[in-house]
mmCIF file of C-alpha atoms in Angstrom:
data_model
loop_
_atom_site.group_PDB
_atom_site.id
_atom_site.type_symbol
_atom_site.label_atom_id
_atom_site.label_comp_id
_atom_site.label_asym_id
_atom_site.label_seq_id
_atom_site.Cartn_x
_atom_site.Cartn_y
_atom_site.Cartn_z
ATOM 1 C CA MET U 1 101.347 124.651 -85.809
ATOM 2 C CA LYS U 2 98.705 122.744 -84.272
ATOM 3 C CA VAL U 3 98.355 121.591 -80.581
ATOM 4 C CA GLU U 4 98.221 117.979 -81.344
ATOM 5 C CA GLU U 5 101.539 118.150 -83.947
ATOM 6 C CA LEU U 6 103.638 119.281 -80.831
ATOM 7 C CA LYS U 7 106.008 116.788 -79.270
ATOM 8 C CA TYR U 8 104.707 115.693 -75.770
ATOM 9 C CA ASP U 9 106.587 112.834 -73.978
ATOM 10 C CA GLU U 10 105.611 109.537 -72.882
ATOM 11 C CA LYS U 11 103.001 111.011 -70.268
ATOM 12 C CA GLY U 12 101.769 113.647 -72.765
ATOM 13 C CA LEU U 13 103.282 116.563 -71.137
ATOM 14 C CA ILE U 14 106.024 119.134 -72.601
ATOM 15 C CA PRO U 15 107.749 121.815 -70.908
ATOM 16 C CA ALA U 16 106.851 125.354 -71.068
ATOM 17 C CA ILE U 17 109.189 128.070 -69.877
ATOM 18 C CA VAL U 18 107.281 131.063 -68.945
ATOM 19 C CA GLN U 19 109.326 134.659 -69.757
ATOM 20 C CA ASP U 20 108.253 138.026 -68.990
ATOM 21 C CA ALA U 21 107.557 139.362 -72.080
ATOM 22 C CA ALA U 22 108.761 143.073 -70.580
ATOM 23 C CA THR U 23 112.154 142.003 -68.978
ATOM 24 C CA LYS U 24 112.631 138.880 -70.825
ATOM 25 C CA GLU U 25 113.125 137.352 -67.161
ATOM 26 C CA VAL U 26 112.307 133.560 -67.029
ATOM 27 C CA LEU U 27 109.668 133.225 -64.118
ATOM 28 C CA THR U 28 109.096 129.575 -64.042
ATOM 29 C CA LEU U 29 109.251 125.946 -65.578
ATOM 30 C CA ALA U 30 105.930 124.084 -66.095
ATOM 31 C CA TYR U 31 104.266 121.549 -67.693
ATOM 32 C CA MET U 32 101.179 121.538 -70.244
ATOM 33 C CA ASN U 33 99.482 118.800 -71.959
ATOM 34 C CA LYS U 34 97.032 119.111 -74.966
ATOM 35 C CA GLU U 35 94.128 120.303 -72.837
ATOM 36 C CA SER U 36 96.102 123.103 -70.560
ATOM 37 C CA LEU U 37 97.672 124.654 -73.484
ATOM 38 C CA GLU U 38 94.294 124.746 -75.425
ATOM 39 C CA LYS U 39 92.780 126.386 -72.288
ATOM 40 C CA SER U 40 95.710 128.607 -72.407
ATOM 41 C CA LEU U 41 95.254 129.432 -76.126
ATOM 42 C CA GLN U 42 91.248 130.014 -75.254
ATOM 43 C CA THR U 43 91.164 132.151 -72.333
ATOM 44 C CA GLY U 44 94.750 133.876 -73.052
ATOM 45 C CA GLU U 45 96.381 133.024 -69.506
ATOM 46 C CA THR U 46 98.235 130.354 -68.564
ATOM 47 C CA TRP U 47 97.000 126.895 -67.446
ATOM 48 C CA PHE U 48 99.653 124.019 -66.825
ATOM 49 C CA TYR U 49 99.323 120.332 -65.710
ATOM 50 C CA SER U 50 100.495 119.813 -61.977
ATOM 51 C CA ARG U 51 102.397 116.604 -61.982
ATOM 52 C CA SER U 52 101.971 116.080 -58.438
ATOM 53 C CA ARG U 53 98.135 116.271 -58.317
ATOM 54 C CA GLN U 54 97.686 115.290 -61.709
ATOM 55 C CA GLU U 55 95.444 117.986 -62.484
ATOM 56 C CA LEU U 56 95.146 120.832 -64.403
ATOM 57 C CA TRP U 57 95.460 124.441 -63.059
ATOM 58 C CA HIS U 58 94.946 127.852 -63.846
ATOM 59 C CA LYS U 59 98.148 129.961 -62.613
ATOM 60 C CA GLY U 60 96.593 132.840 -60.246
ATOM 61 C CA ALA U 61 93.338 131.283 -59.628
ATOM 62 C CA THR U 62 93.621 131.379 -55.832
ATOM 63 C CA SER U 63 96.669 133.950 -55.796
ATOM 64 C CA GLY U 64 95.175 136.229 -58.140
ATOM 65 C CA ASN U 65 98.705 136.446 -59.745
ATOM 66 C CA THR U 66 97.211 135.654 -63.386
ATOM 67 C CA GLN U 67 99.375 135.323 -66.426
ATOM 68 C CA GLN U 68 98.463 137.286 -69.488
ATOM 69 C CA ILE U 69 100.010 135.294 -72.765
ATOM 70 C CA VAL U 70 101.991 137.792 -75.157
ATOM 71 C CA GLU U 71 102.989 134.521 -77.330
ATOM 72 C CA ILE U 72 103.855 131.133 -77.285
ATOM 73 C CA LYS U 73 106.698 129.833 -79.230
ATOM 74 C CA TYR U 74 108.015 126.401 -79.600
ATOM 75 C CA ASP U 75 111.799 125.313 -80.334
ATOM 76 C CA CYS U 76 113.176 123.428 -83.352
ATOM 77 C CA ASP U 77 112.646 120.080 -81.839
ATOM 78 C CA GLN U 78 108.746 120.856 -81.407
ATOM 79 C CA ASP U 79 109.245 119.451 -77.527
ATOM 80 C CA ALA U 80 109.293 122.632 -75.496
ATOM 81 C CA LEU U 81 107.807 125.656 -75.300
ATOM 82 C CA VAL U 82 108.721 129.450 -74.162
ATOM 83 C CA VAL U 83 105.455 131.116 -72.816
ATOM 84 C CA CYS U 84 105.999 135.277 -72.824
ATOM 85 C CA VAL U 85 103.582 136.516 -70.240
ATOM 86 C CA LYS U 86 102.405 139.953 -68.985
ATOM 87 C CA PRO U 87 102.417 139.088 -65.221
ATOM 88 C CA ASN U 88 99.625 139.927 -62.801
ATOM 89 C CA GLY U 89 101.830 139.526 -59.749
ATOM 90 C CA PRO U 90 104.656 137.299 -58.447
ATOM 91 C CA ALA U 91 105.219 133.961 -60.688
ATOM 92 C CA CYS U 92 106.242 132.058 -57.665
ATOM 93 C CA HIS U 93 104.412 130.681 -54.800
ATOM 94 C CA ASN U 94 107.222 131.984 -52.483
ATOM 95 C CA GLY U 95 106.307 135.577 -53.489
ATOM 96 C CA THR U 96 109.287 136.104 -55.651
ATOM 97 C CA ASN U 97 109.115 137.456 -59.308
ATOM 98 C CA SER U 98 110.279 134.710 -60.333
ATOM 99 C CA CYS U 99 111.026 130.856 -59.048
ATOM 100 C CA PHE U 100 114.828 131.116 -60.178
ATOM 101 C CA VAL U 101 116.084 133.539 -57.385
ATOM 102 C CA GLU U 102 119.506 131.492 -56.169
ATOM 103 C CA SER U 103 122.556 131.144 -58.461
ATOM 104 C CA VAL U 104 124.964 128.455 -58.497
ATOM 105 C CA TYR U 105 127.387 130.546 -60.633
ATOM 106 C CA GLN U 106 127.632 133.881 -61.503
ATOM 107 C CA ASN U 107 130.689 135.515 -64.028
ATOM 108 C CA LYS U 108 130.125 139.127 -62.479
ATOM 109 C CA GLU U 109 132.641 140.965 -65.021
ATOM 110 C CA ALA U 110 130.384 139.090 -67.832
ATOM 111 C CA ILE U 111 127.151 140.115 -66.290
ATOM 112 C CA GLU U 112 128.078 143.658 -65.875
ATOM 113 C CA SER U 113 129.356 144.321 -69.584
ATOM 114 C CA ASN U 114 126.032 142.662 -70.569
ATOM 115 C CA VAL U 115 123.124 144.265 -69.223
ATOM 116 C CA SER U 116 120.535 146.688 -70.539
ATOM 117 C CA ASP U 117 119.298 150.222 -69.072
ATOM 118 C CA TYR U 118 115.955 148.311 -67.836
ATOM 119 C CA GLN U 119 117.943 145.099 -66.994
ATOM 120 C CA ILE U 120 119.733 147.087 -64.637
ATOM 121 C CA LEU U 121 116.698 148.092 -62.936
ATOM 122 C CA ALA U 122 115.654 144.354 -63.043
ATOM 123 C CA ASN U 123 118.753 143.227 -61.116
ATOM 124 C CA LEU U 124 118.063 145.913 -58.426
ATOM 125 C CA GLU U 125 114.467 144.769 -57.965
ATOM 126 C CA LYS U 126 115.680 141.008 -57.764
ATOM 127 C CA ILE U 127 118.522 141.711 -55.134
ATOM 128 C CA ILE U 128 116.183 143.665 -52.948
ATOM 129 C CA GLU U 129 113.712 140.713 -53.096
ATOM 130 C CA GLU U 130 116.575 138.512 -52.056
ATOM 131 C CA ARG U 131 117.723 140.707 -49.049
ATOM 132 C CA ASP U 132 114.369 140.709 -48.146
ATOM 133 C CA ILE U 133 113.599 137.071 -47.974
ATOM 134 C CA ASN U 134 117.182 136.120 -46.857
ATOM 135 C CA ARG U 135 117.776 139.050 -44.160
ATOM 136 C CA PRO U 136 121.651 138.719 -44.387
ATOM 137 C CA GLU U 137 123.358 140.292 -41.313
ATOM 138 C CA ASP U 138 125.333 143.416 -41.987
ATOM 139 C CA THR U 139 123.322 145.079 -45.350
ATOM 140 C CA TYR U 140 121.747 148.123 -45.393
ATOM 141 C CA THR U 141 118.545 146.684 -47.285
ATOM 142 C CA THR U 142 117.996 144.365 -44.293
ATOM 143 C CA TYR U 143 118.072 147.177 -41.848
ATOM 144 C CA LEU U 144 115.751 149.073 -43.668
ATOM 145 C CA PHE U 145 113.217 145.927 -43.874
ATOM 146 C CA GLU U 146 113.776 145.407 -40.422
ATOM 147 C CA LYS U 147 112.917 148.921 -39.499
ATOM 148 C CA GLY U 148 109.975 148.782 -41.459
ATOM 149 C CA VAL U 149 107.552 151.224 -43.578
ATOM 150 C CA ASP U 150 108.354 154.404 -41.570
ATOM 151 C CA LYS U 151 111.670 154.059 -41.697
ATOM 152 C CA ILE U 152 111.964 153.315 -45.647
ATOM 153 C CA LEU U 153 109.172 156.362 -46.195
ATOM 154 C CA LYS U 154 111.477 158.387 -44.334
ATOM 155 C CA LYS U 155 114.399 157.669 -46.190
ATOM 156 C CA VAL U 156 112.256 158.029 -49.684
ATOM 157 C CA GLY U 157 111.296 161.479 -48.391
ATOM 158 C CA GLU U 158 114.936 162.433 -47.856
ATOM 159 C CA GLU U 159 116.607 161.546 -50.808
ATOM 160 C CA ALA U 160 113.419 163.109 -52.746
ATOM 161 C CA ALA U 161 114.592 166.320 -51.095
ATOM 162 C CA GLU U 162 118.374 166.028 -51.737
ATOM 163 C CA VAL U 163 117.255 165.527 -55.485
ATOM 164 C CA ILE U 164 115.265 168.333 -55.671
ATOM 165 C CA ILE U 165 118.265 170.317 -53.867
ATOM 166 C CA ALA U 166 120.694 168.966 -56.540
ATOM 167 C CA ALA U 167 118.402 169.770 -59.612
ATOM 168 C CA LYS U 168 118.000 173.539 -57.944
ATOM 169 C CA ASN U 169 121.799 174.048 -57.353
ATOM 170 C CA ARG U 170 122.383 172.969 -61.228
ATOM 171 C CA ASP U 171 124.850 170.120 -59.727
ATOM 172 C CA VAL U 172 124.852 167.256 -62.346
ATOM 173 C CA GLU U 173 127.313 165.146 -60.341
ATOM 174 C CA GLU U 174 125.414 165.458 -57.121
ATOM 175 C CA LEU U 175 121.935 164.905 -58.926
ATOM 176 C CA LYS U 176 123.231 161.408 -60.619
ATOM 177 C CA TRP U 177 124.002 160.425 -57.251
ATOM 178 C CA GLU U 178 121.145 161.661 -55.535
ATOM 179 C CA ALA U 179 118.652 160.217 -58.186
ATOM 180 C CA SER U 180 120.239 156.939 -57.971
ATOM 181 C CA ASP U 181 119.527 156.949 -54.098
ATOM 182 C CA LEU U 182 116.034 157.666 -54.654
ATOM 183 C CA ILE U 183 115.477 154.802 -57.005
ATOM 184 C CA TYR U 184 117.087 152.384 -54.899
ATOM 185 C CA HIS U 185 114.929 153.815 -51.782
ATOM 186 C CA LEU U 186 111.901 153.487 -53.796
ATOM 187 C CA PHE U 187 112.531 150.072 -55.057
ATOM 188 C CA VAL U 188 112.827 148.905 -51.341
ATOM 189 C CA LEU U 189 109.638 150.501 -50.683
ATOM 190 C CA LEU U 190 107.853 148.807 -53.761
ATOM 191 C CA ARG U 191 109.111 145.492 -52.384
ATOM 192 C CA GLU U 192 107.681 146.501 -48.877
ATOM 193 C CA GLN U 193 104.365 147.026 -50.489
ATOM 194 C CA LYS U 194 104.500 143.934 -52.546
ATOM 195 C CA LEU U 195 104.198 146.064 -55.551
ATOM 196 C CA PRO U 196 106.363 144.524 -58.637
ATOM 197 C CA PHE U 197 108.094 147.490 -60.635
ATOM 198 C CA SER U 198 106.377 145.524 -63.919
ATOM 199 C CA ASP U 199 103.212 146.768 -62.449
ATOM 200 C CA ILE U 200 104.792 150.478 -62.521
ATOM 201 C CA LEU U 201 105.612 149.605 -66.305
ATOM 202 C CA LYS U 202 102.229 148.542 -67.048
ATOM 203 C CA VAL U 203 100.810 151.769 -66.099
ATOM 204 C CA LEU U 204 103.312 153.894 -68.066
ATOM 205 C CA GLU U 205 102.405 151.546 -70.952
ATOM 206 C CA ALA U 206 98.688 152.038 -70.500
ATOM 207 C CA ARG U 207 99.468 156.019 -70.524
ATOM 208 C CA HIS U 208 101.672 155.693 -73.434
ATOM 209 C CA GLU U 209 98.959 153.778 -75.611
ATOM 210 C CA GLU U 210 96.003 156.061 -74.300
ATOM 211 C CA LYS U 211 98.140 158.849 -75.432
ATOM 212 C CA GLN U 212 99.097 157.127 -79.040
ATOM 213 C CA GLY U 213 95.114 156.475 -79.360
ATOM 214 C CA LYS U 214 94.665 160.429 -79.198
#
């Protein structure tokens, strides 16, 4: 399929759904024209067309939050794209990983029965992100953000110590709970530091690839 063979609308645009290649989370919806799509293919990073400014824009040109393209797919009607990327930081200008944060509807039972092991972590990161942005009252996560980094660091240290004690005592049930608490507080710390979990995965992936090459 050539760029010019895709079906653009009357303004020469085609919708591009940007998706995290690792987590499969939908990051944003943008638009491309032939020129921005060609630039995306040439550079390996996302370029879009701004309908408000009526000009091309390179994602991350000013923020540094570029998106490395893994794959671009088109639908059966050839009039929409899915751009799978490795994001180098938040996709949204509000500082969130995804532009799609708030829900109109949630079927919690269906969500809970259809989450992969990694998706549980992605959901946790999203909930913590929402707590940081909205700061709802009477939630523990809001309390941690309001207290600041010193309190969060203290909790990470406490939970790490509890993990060590549980493991030393060979108490598997206690270890499960303490490890879960440690992961939660670590995610809060990552959010406070504005460090996406996907960046941690990139480091792990790079280490894996390095070992595979030896």
